[in-house]
XYZ file of C-alpha atoms in Angstrom:
637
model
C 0.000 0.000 0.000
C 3.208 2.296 0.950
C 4.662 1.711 -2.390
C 3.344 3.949 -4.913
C 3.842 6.914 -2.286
C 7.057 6.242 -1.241
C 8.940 5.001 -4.369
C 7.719 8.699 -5.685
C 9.006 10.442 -2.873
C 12.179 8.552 -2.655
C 13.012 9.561 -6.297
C 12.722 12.809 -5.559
C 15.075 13.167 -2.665
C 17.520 11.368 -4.897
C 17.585 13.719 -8.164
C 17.748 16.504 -5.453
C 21.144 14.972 -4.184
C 21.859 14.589 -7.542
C 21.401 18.436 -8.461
C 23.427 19.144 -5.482
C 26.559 16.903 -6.554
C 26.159 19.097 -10.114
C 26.301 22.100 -8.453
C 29.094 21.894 -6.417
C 31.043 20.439 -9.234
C 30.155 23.591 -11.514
C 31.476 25.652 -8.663
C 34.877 24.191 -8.462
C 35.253 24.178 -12.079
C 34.778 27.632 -12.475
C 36.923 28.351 -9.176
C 39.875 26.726 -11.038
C 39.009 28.462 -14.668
C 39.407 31.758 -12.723
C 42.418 31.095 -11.009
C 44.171 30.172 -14.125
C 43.024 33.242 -15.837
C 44.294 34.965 -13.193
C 47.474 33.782 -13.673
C 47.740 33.994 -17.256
C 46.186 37.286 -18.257
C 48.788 40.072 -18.031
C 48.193 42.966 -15.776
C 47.272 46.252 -16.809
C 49.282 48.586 -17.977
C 50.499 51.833 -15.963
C 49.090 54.742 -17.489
C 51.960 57.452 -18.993
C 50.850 59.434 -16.412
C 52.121 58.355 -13.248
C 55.521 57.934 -12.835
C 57.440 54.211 -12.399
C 60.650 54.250 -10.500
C 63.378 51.895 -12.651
C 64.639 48.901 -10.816
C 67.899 47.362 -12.587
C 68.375 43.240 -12.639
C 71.179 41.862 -9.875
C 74.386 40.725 -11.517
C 75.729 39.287 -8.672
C 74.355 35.665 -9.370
C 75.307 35.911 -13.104
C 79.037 36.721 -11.343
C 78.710 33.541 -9.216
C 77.944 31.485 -11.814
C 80.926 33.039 -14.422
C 83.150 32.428 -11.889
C 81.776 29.023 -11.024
C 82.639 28.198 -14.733
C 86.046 29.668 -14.908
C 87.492 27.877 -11.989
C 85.496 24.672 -13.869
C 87.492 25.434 -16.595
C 90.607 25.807 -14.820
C 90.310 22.415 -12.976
C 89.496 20.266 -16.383
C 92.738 22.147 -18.066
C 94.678 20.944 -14.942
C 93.231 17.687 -14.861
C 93.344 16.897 -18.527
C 97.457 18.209 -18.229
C 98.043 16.171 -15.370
C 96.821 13.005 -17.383
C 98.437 13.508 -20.097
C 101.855 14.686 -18.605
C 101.221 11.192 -16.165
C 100.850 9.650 -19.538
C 103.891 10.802 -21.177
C 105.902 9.750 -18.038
C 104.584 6.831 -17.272
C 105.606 5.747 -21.198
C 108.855 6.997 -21.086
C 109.092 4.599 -18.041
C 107.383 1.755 -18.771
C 109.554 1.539 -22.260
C 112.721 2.363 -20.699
C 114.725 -1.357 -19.690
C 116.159 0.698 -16.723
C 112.405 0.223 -15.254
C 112.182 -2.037 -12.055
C 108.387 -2.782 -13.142
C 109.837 -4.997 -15.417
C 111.815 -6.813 -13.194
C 109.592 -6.890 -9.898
C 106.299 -6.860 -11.249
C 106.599 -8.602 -14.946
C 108.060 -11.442 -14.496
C 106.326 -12.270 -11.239
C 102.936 -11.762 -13.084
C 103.990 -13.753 -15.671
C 105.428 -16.529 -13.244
C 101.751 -16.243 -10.656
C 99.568 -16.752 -14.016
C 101.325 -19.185 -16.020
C 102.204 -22.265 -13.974
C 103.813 -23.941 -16.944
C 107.174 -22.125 -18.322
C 106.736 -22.595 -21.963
C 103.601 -20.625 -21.720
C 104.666 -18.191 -19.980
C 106.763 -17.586 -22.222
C 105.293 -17.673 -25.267
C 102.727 -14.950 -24.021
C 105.636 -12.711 -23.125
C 106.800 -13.641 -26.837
C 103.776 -12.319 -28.201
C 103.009 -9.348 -25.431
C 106.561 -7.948 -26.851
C 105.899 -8.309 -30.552
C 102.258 -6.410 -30.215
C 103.708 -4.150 -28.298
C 106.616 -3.461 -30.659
C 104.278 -2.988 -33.602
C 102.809 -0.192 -31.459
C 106.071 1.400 -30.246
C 105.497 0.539 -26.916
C 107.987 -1.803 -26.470
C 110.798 -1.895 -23.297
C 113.873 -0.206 -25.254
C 117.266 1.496 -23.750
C 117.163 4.596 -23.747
C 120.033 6.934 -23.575
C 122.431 5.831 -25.805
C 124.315 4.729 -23.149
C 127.015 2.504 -25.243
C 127.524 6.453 -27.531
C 130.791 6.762 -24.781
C 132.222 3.510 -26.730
C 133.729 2.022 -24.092
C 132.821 -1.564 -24.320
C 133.050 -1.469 -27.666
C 134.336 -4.791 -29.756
C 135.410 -6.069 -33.133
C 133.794 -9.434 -34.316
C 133.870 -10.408 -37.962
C 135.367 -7.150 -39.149
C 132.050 -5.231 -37.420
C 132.688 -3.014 -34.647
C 129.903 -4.032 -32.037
C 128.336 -1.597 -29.622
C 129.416 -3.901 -26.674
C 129.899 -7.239 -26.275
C 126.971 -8.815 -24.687
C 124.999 -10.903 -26.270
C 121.270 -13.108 -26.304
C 121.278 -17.272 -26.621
C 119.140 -18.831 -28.852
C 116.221 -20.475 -26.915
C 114.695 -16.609 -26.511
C 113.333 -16.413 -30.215
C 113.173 -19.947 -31.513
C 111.092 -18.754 -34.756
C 112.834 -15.368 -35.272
C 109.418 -13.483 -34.376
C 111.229 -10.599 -32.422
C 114.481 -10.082 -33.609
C 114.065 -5.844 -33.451
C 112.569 -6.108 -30.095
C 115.070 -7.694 -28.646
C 117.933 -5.687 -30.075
C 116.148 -2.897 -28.824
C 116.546 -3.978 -25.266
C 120.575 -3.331 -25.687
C 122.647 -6.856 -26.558
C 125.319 -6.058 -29.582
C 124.134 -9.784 -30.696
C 121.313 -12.019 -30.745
C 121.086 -15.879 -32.048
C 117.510 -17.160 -33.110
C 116.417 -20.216 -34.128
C 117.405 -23.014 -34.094
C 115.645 -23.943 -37.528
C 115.229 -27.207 -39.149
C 114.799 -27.935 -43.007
C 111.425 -29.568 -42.311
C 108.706 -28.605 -39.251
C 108.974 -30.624 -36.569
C 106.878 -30.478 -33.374
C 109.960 -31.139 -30.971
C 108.964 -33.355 -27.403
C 105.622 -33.856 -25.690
C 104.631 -31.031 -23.330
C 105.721 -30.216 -20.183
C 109.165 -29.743 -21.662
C 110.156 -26.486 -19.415
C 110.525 -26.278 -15.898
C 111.710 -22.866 -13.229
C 114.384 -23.504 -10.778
C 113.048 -20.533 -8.550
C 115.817 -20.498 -6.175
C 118.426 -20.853 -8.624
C 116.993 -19.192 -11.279
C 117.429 -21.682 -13.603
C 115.836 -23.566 -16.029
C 115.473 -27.271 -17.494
C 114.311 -27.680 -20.903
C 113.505 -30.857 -23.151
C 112.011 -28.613 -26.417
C 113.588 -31.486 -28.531
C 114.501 -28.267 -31.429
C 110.658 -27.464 -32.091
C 110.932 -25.697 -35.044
C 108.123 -24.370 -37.643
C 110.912 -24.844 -40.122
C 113.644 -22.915 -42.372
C 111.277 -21.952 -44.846
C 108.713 -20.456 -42.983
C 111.515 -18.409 -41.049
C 113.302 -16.964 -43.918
C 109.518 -15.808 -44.895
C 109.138 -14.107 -42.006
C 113.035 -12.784 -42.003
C 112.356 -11.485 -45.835
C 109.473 -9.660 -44.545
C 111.418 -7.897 -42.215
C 114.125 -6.946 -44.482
C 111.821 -5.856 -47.302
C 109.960 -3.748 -44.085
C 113.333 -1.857 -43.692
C 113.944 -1.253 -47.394
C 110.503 0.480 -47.336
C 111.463 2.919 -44.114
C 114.717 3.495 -45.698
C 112.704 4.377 -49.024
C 113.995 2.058 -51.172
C 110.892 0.433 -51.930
C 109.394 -2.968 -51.159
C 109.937 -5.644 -54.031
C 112.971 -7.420 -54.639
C 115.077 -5.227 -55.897
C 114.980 -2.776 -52.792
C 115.304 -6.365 -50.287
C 118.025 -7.322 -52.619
C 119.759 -3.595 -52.148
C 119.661 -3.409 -48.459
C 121.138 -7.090 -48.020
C 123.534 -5.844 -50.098
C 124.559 -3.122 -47.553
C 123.217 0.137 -49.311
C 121.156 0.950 -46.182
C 124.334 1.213 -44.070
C 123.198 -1.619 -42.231
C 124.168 -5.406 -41.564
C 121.713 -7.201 -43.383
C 121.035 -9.512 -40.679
C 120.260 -6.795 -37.491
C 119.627 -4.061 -39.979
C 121.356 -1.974 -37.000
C 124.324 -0.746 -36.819
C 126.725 -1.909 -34.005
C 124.452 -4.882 -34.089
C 124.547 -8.372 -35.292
C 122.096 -11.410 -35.681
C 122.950 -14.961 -35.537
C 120.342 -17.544 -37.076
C 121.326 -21.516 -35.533
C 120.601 -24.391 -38.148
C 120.573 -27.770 -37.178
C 119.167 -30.992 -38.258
C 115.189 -32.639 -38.516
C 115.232 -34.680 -35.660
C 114.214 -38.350 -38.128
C 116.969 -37.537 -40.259
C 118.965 -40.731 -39.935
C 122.116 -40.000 -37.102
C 124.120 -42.694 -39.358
C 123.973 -40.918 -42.980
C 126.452 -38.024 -42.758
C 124.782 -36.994 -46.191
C 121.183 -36.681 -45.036
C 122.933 -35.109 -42.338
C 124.849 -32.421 -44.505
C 121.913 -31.682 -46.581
C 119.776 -30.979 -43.648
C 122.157 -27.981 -42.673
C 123.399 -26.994 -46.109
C 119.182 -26.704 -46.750
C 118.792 -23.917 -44.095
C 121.891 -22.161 -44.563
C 120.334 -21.808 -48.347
C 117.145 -20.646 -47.161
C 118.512 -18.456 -44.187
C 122.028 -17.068 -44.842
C 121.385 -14.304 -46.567
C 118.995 -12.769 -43.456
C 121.616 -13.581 -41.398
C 125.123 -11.935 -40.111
C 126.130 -15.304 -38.442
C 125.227 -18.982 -39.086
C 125.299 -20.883 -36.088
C 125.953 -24.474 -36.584
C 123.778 -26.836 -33.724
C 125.490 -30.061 -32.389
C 124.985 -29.709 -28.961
C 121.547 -29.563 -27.808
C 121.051 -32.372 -25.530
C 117.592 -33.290 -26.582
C 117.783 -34.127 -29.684
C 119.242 -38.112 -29.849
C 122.235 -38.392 -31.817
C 122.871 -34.907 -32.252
C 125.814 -34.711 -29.972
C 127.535 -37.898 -31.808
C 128.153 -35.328 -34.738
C 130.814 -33.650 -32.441
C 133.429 -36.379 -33.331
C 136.190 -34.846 -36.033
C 135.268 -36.340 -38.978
C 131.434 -36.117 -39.045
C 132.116 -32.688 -37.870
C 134.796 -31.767 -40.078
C 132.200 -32.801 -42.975
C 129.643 -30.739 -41.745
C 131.460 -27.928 -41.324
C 132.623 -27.640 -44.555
C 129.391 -28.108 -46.220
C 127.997 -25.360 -44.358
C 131.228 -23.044 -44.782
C 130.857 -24.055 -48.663
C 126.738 -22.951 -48.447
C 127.244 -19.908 -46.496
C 129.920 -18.647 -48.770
C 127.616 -19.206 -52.074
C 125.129 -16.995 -50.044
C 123.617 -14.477 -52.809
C 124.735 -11.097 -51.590
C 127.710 -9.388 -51.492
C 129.471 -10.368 -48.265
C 128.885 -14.208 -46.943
C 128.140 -14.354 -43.669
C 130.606 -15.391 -40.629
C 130.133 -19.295 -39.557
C 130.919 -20.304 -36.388
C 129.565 -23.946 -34.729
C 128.025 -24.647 -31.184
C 129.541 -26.736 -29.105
C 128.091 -28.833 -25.619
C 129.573 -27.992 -22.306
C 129.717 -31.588 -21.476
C 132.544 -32.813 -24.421
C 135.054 -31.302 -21.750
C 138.027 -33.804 -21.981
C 140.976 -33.108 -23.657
C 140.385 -35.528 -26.453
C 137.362 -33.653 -27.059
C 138.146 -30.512 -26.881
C 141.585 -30.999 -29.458
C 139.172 -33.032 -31.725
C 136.458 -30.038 -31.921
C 139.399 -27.682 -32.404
C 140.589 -29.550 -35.030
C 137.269 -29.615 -36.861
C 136.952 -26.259 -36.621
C 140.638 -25.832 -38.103
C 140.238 -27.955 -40.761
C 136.940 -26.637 -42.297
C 137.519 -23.570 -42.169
C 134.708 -22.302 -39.609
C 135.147 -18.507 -38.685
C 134.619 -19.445 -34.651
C 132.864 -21.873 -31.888
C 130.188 -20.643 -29.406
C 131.766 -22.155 -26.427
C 128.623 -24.079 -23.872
C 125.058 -24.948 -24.053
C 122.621 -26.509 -21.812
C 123.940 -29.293 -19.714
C 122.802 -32.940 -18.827
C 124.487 -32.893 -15.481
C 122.848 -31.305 -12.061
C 125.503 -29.235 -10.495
C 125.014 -28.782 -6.704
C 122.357 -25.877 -5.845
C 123.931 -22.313 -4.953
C 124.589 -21.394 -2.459
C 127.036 -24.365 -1.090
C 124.478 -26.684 1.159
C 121.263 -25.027 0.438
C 118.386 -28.018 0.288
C 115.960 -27.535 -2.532
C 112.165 -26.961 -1.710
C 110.521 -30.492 -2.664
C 108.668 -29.216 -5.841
C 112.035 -28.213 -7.259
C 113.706 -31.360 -6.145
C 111.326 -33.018 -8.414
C 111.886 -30.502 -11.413
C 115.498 -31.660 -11.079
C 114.861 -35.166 -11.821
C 113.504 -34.637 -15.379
C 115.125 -34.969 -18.398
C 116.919 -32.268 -20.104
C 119.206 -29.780 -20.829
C 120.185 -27.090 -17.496
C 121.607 -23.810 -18.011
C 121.743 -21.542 -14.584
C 124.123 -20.131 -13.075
C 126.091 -22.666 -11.838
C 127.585 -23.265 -15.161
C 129.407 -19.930 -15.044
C 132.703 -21.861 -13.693
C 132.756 -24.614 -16.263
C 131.852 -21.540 -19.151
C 135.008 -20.050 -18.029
C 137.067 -22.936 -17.899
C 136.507 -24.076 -21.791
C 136.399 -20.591 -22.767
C 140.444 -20.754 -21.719
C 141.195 -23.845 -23.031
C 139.351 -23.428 -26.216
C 141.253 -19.927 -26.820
C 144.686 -21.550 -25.910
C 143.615 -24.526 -28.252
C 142.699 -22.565 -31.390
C 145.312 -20.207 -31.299
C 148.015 -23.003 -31.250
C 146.082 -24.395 -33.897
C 146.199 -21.143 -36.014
C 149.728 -20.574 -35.358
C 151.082 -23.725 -36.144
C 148.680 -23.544 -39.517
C 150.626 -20.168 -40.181
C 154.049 -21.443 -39.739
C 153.459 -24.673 -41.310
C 151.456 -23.353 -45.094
C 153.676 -23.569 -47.779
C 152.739 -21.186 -50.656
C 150.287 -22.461 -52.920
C 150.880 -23.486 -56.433
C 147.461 -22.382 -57.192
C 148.105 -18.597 -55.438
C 148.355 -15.825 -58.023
C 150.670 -12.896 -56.990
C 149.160 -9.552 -57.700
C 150.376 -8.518 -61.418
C 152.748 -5.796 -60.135
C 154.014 -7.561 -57.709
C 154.483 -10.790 -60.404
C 156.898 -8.589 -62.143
C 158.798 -7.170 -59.833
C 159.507 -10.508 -58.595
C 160.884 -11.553 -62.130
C 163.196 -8.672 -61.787
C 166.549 -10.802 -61.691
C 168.418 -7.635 -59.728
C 165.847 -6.514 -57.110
C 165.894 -9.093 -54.105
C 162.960 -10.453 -53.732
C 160.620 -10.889 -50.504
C 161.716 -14.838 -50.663
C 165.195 -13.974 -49.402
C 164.911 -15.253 -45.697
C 165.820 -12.871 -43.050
C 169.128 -14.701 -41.829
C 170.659 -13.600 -45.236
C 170.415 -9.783 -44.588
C 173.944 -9.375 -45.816
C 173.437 -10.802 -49.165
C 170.398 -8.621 -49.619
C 172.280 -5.499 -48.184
C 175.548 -6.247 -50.820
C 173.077 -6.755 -53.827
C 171.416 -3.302 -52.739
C 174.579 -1.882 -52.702
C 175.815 -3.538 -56.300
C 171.730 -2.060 -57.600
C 172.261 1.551 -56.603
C 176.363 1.752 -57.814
C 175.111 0.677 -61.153
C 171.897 2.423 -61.211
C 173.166 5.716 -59.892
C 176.922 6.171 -61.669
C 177.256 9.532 -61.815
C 174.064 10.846 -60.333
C 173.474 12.261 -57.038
C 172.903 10.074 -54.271
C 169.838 10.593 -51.821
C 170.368 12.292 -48.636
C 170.492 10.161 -46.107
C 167.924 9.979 -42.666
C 168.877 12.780 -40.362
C 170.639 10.256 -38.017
C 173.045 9.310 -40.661
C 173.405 12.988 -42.399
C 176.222 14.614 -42.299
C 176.107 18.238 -40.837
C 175.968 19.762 -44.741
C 173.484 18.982 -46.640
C 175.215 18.877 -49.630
C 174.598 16.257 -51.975
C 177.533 13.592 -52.834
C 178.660 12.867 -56.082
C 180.183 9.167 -56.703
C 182.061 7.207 -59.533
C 182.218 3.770 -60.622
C 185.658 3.827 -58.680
C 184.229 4.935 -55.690
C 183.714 3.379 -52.315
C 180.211 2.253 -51.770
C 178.456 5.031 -50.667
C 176.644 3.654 -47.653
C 178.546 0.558 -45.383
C 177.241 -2.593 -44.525
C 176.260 -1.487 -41.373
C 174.782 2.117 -42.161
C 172.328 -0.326 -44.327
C 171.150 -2.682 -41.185
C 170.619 0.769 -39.521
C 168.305 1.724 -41.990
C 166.760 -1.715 -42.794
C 162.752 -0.416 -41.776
C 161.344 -2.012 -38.889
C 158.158 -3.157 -39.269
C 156.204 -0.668 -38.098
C 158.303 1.646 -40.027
C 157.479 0.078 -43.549
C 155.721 2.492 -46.122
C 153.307 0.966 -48.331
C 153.904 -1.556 -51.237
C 155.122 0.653 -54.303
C 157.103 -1.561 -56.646
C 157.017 0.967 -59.515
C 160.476 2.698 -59.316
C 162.067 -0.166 -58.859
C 160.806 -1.208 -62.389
C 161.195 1.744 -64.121
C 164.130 3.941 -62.393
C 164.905 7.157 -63.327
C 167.737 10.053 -62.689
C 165.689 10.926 -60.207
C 164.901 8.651 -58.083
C 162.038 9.050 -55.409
C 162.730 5.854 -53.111
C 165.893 5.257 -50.791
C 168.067 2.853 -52.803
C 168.516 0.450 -50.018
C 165.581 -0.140 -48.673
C 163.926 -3.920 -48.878
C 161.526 -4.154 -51.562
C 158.279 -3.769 -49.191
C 155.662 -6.544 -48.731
C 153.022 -6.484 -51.197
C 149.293 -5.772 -49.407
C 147.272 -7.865 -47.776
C 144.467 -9.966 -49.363
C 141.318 -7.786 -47.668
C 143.332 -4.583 -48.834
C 142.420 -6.023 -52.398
C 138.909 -6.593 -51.324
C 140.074 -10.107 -51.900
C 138.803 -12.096 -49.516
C 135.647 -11.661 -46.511
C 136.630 -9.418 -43.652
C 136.319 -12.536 -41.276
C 138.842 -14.615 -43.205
C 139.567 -17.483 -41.266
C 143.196 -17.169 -42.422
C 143.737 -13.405 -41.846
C 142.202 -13.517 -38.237
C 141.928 -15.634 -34.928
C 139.140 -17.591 -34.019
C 136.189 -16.035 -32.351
C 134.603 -17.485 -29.148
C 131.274 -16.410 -27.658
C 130.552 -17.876 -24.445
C 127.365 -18.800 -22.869
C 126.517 -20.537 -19.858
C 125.585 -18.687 -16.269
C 126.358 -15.279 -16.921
C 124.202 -13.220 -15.126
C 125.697 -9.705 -14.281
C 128.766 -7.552 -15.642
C 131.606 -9.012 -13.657
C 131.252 -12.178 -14.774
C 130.740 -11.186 -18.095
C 134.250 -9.261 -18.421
C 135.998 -12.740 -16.729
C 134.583 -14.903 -19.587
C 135.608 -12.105 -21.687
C 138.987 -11.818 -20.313
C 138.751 -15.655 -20.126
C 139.028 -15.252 -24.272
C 135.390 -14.957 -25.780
C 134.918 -11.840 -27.895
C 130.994 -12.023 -26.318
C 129.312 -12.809 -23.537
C 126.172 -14.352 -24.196
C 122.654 -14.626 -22.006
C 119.960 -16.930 -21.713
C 118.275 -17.856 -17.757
C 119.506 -14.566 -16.568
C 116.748 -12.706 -19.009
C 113.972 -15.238 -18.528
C 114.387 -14.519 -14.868
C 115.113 -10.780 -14.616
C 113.282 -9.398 -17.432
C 114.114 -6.461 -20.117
C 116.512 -4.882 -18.249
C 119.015 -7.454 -17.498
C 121.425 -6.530 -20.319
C 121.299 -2.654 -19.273
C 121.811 -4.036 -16.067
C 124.786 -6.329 -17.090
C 126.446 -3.726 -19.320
C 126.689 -0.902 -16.295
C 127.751 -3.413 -13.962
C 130.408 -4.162 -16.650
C 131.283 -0.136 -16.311
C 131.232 -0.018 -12.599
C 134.199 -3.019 -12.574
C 136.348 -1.197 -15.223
C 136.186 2.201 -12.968
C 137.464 0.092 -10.055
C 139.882 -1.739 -12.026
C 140.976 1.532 -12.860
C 140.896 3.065 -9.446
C 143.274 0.302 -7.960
């Protein structure tokens, strides 16, 4: 009954609350319209009329914030100087071999991250060409060898100083410039083989740590004589370009040629590079001929990169490779490779000189090797490799940790430096061998039928009354008397020469002489004047075959000797007949005064090998001012 009144009624009350809700809503819109239009619409203008007062804008914030910026400035000039001057230093240090980084914190690294020694080396291999390529390579700086005080001769080269890198540190030739940049006057690489070969299983290379030394079994992995003369041709042609000479053939051919002022080995000057040849390790130890051909192969392919050929028969882990140091294999092989290297196409051969093992130490050895290197003409030995014995550790009664008491169990070839005693040894008895050898060749070699005098000298020697350089020296009477007979029948009535001021008279008038006449000069006046030999004048044999009234040349002097071979250009600058033997020595040298007692010991260079792996890029800096520090004491006492 309620509902039709009260659904009415309750609609109502709702579109009232409804209206409401509306109207409120209107409200606040229209609040918010105005305020906005407050905001936005500009105020009126002042009429011209009344007067404004002019209020000027604060500049003291746009100061603040000018000198906010400047001093900004300021600090980003500073900062960006700083890093670049931080830069420049820390380059000039880091590439500087004097730097202890490289000895205290490279080789460390290198040691903590690599557990195995081969790797760690070949990373540092690599690290060092990259870093070469960028010229950010460890080099000495300084010039420090420009005083030329440990300056040598080797070969007919005058080396910077005489310190030297073994082969073992570039066994593929893949940094020769880097390391000559760290200071040695010589570096050996290789060795190569005709044919790649992978060498022994891995491990094969194991750190002494307390005796910084090494043990190595590499069996002569090699990647082959081809593929290094490749890379060596590369690096020639490289040079030609920098020197402008171009890139092809021609230019390589110039610079190996020596146009570039360069040895074409090193390509630096003061500097020269070694490249060691030896044998494929399945080339049968029984056929002497395989045998040859294997090292006559890479001295064709690599001899004419190279300032030195290095002749292998020593490493210890290779089988039968030491067997070749007997005479007459040795003598063979020698002479093959002297007969390669000299065929070399270029214009000077390079020097030859053979490796021999520490361990052939008796004297039957040691005479037979000599006599080998005698016979077949080799230009010099590099005295010591590694070593199959285990020499006691250093110093005397120190026990080796237990993991390194293993290490010296393996198989292999040492080199630390305990062999610094043995080095020196051999080093003396090899000098006092070879030079006994060369003098006794030089006193013993008849004149060959085969030897062709120079033509000048051919005829003077035909001249049947000039005495000729065959007289021996116990008749110097007989050649003074047929001096004497030469100038009375030469000079008759013309004026003699005046005589040396010690056998002048006080005038200086000139003498005038007859047939009848005593000889002008006595027996004895002539053995006064006979020259000495450091008072001889050069060869001139031309007025004695054409004289003439007046005569230019004292009448009794001995027909002079004619010149030398390499005064001809005759023969190579490190003629084995013309000049000793050379000996480099290697074989635990590690710092300069042991270097100068293998060197007074007889070696021409001292060569380096553990001592770098464990010391880093500065060892030979190192080495050579030690070496300067001993000569200013040796000079002070």
């Amino acid at each position: 009954m309620l509902r039709p009144v009260v659904a009415p009624a309750l609609r109502g009350i709702q579109a009232q609350g409804f209206l409401r809700l509306q109207t409120q809503s209107l409200i606040c819109r229209g609040r918010r319209r105005n305020s906005y239009t407050a905001r936005t619409v500009p105020k009126a203008t002042t009429p011209a009329s009344v007067p404004t007062t002019k209020r000027y804008a604060s500049t003291s914030r746009e100061a603040t914030i000018e000198a906010s910026s400047l001093v900004t400035r300021l600090k980003n000039i500073f900062l960006g100087t700083a890093i670049a001057g931080a830069l420049v230093v820390g380059y000039y240090y880091i590439t500087d071999t004097r730097a202890g980084v490289h000895r205290w914190l490279v080789i460390p690294a290198l040691r903590w991250v690599y557990d195995d020694a081969e790797d760690a080396h070949e990373v540092g291999t690599k690290v060092l060409k990259n870093l070469y390529d960028f010229g950010l390579h460890p080099r000495e700086r300084g010039n420090i060898d420009q005083a030329n005080d440990l300056v040598v001769e080797v070969f007919g080269h005058t080396l910077r100083n005489p310190i030297g890198t073994s082969a073992g540190i570039d066994k593929h030739a893949e940094i020769p410039s880097p390391l000559l940049a760290l200071g040695p006057a010589v570096i050996e690489v290789g060795g190569a083989t005709p044919y790649p070969q992978d060498g022994n299983p891995k491990p094969r290379v194991w750190r002494l740590p307390s005796q910084k030394a090494l043990i190595n079994r590499y069996g002569l992995n090699s990647e082959g004589a081809d593929s290094m003369a490749m890379r060596l041709r590369q690096r020639v042609r490289e040079h030609a370009y920098t020197m402008g000479l171009g890139m092809d053939e021609v230019a390589e051919q110039r610079v190996l040629d020596g146009e570039a002022g360069v040895p074409p080995g090193s390509l630096v000057d003061g500097k020269l590079m070694a490249v060691q040849v030896a044998k494929n390790s399945f080339t049968p130890d029984n056929d002497i001929e395989a045998i040859k051909n294997d090292y006559v192969y890479c001295v064709d392919a690599l001899a004419r990169y190279a300032d030195i050929i290095v002749v292998n028969v020593s490493s210890p882990n290779t089988k039968g490779l030491r067997d070749l140091q007997r005479v007459e294999p040795l003598t063979s092989i020698l002479k093959a490779v002297v007969a390669a290297a000299k065929s070399v196409d270029r214009k000077t051969a390079p020097a030859v000189m053979v490796k021999v093992s520490p361990d052939e130490d008796t004297e039957e050895q040691v005479s037979g090797i000599c006599d080998a290197i005698s016979q077949s003409g080799v230009d010099g030995v590099i005295v010591g490799n590694t070593t199959r014995r285990r020499p006691d550790p250093l110093p005397a009664g120190y026990t080796l940790p237990n993991r390194e008491a293993k290490v010296l169990l393996e198989q292999g070839g040492y080199s630390g430096p305990q062999l610094f005693e043995r080095t020196v040894a051999l080093v003396k008895r090899y000098r006092k061998i070879l030079d006994e050898s060369d003098l006794r060749k030089k006193l013993e070699r008849p004149k060959s039928p085969t030897e062709t005098p120079h033509p000048k000298r051919q005829i003077a020697e035909a001249s049947p009354s000039i005495p000729t350089p065959s007289t021996t020296s116990g008749n110097v009477t007989q050649k003074i008397e047929a001096t004497i007979r030469r100038d009375r029948k030469r000079l008759k009535s013309q004026p003699l020469l005046r005589l040396p001021e010690r056998n002048s008279p006080p005038s200086s008038a000139l003498y005038k002489a007859s047939a009848d006449d005593p000889p002008a000069l006595s027996n004895s006046s002539h053995i006064d004047q006979l020259p000495s030999p450091e008072e001889s004048l050069p060869w001139q044999p031309e007025p004695m075959l054409a004289p003439s009234p007046s005569l230019t040349s004292t009448p009794h002097q001995q027909p002079p000797s004619p010149p030398s071979a390499s005064s001809l250009g005759l023969s190579h600058p490190h003629s084995s007949e013309s000049t000793p033997k050379v000996i480099f020595a290697t074989g635990g040298i590690t710092n300069g005064k042991q270097a100068l007692e293998v060197l007074n010991a007889g070696a021409s260079v001292a060569m380096v090998y553990s001592t770098l792996v464990f010391n880093g890029a500065g060892s030979i800096t190192r080495i050579k001012d030690e070496m300067r520090e001993e000569m200013k004491k040796a000079k002070k006492s």
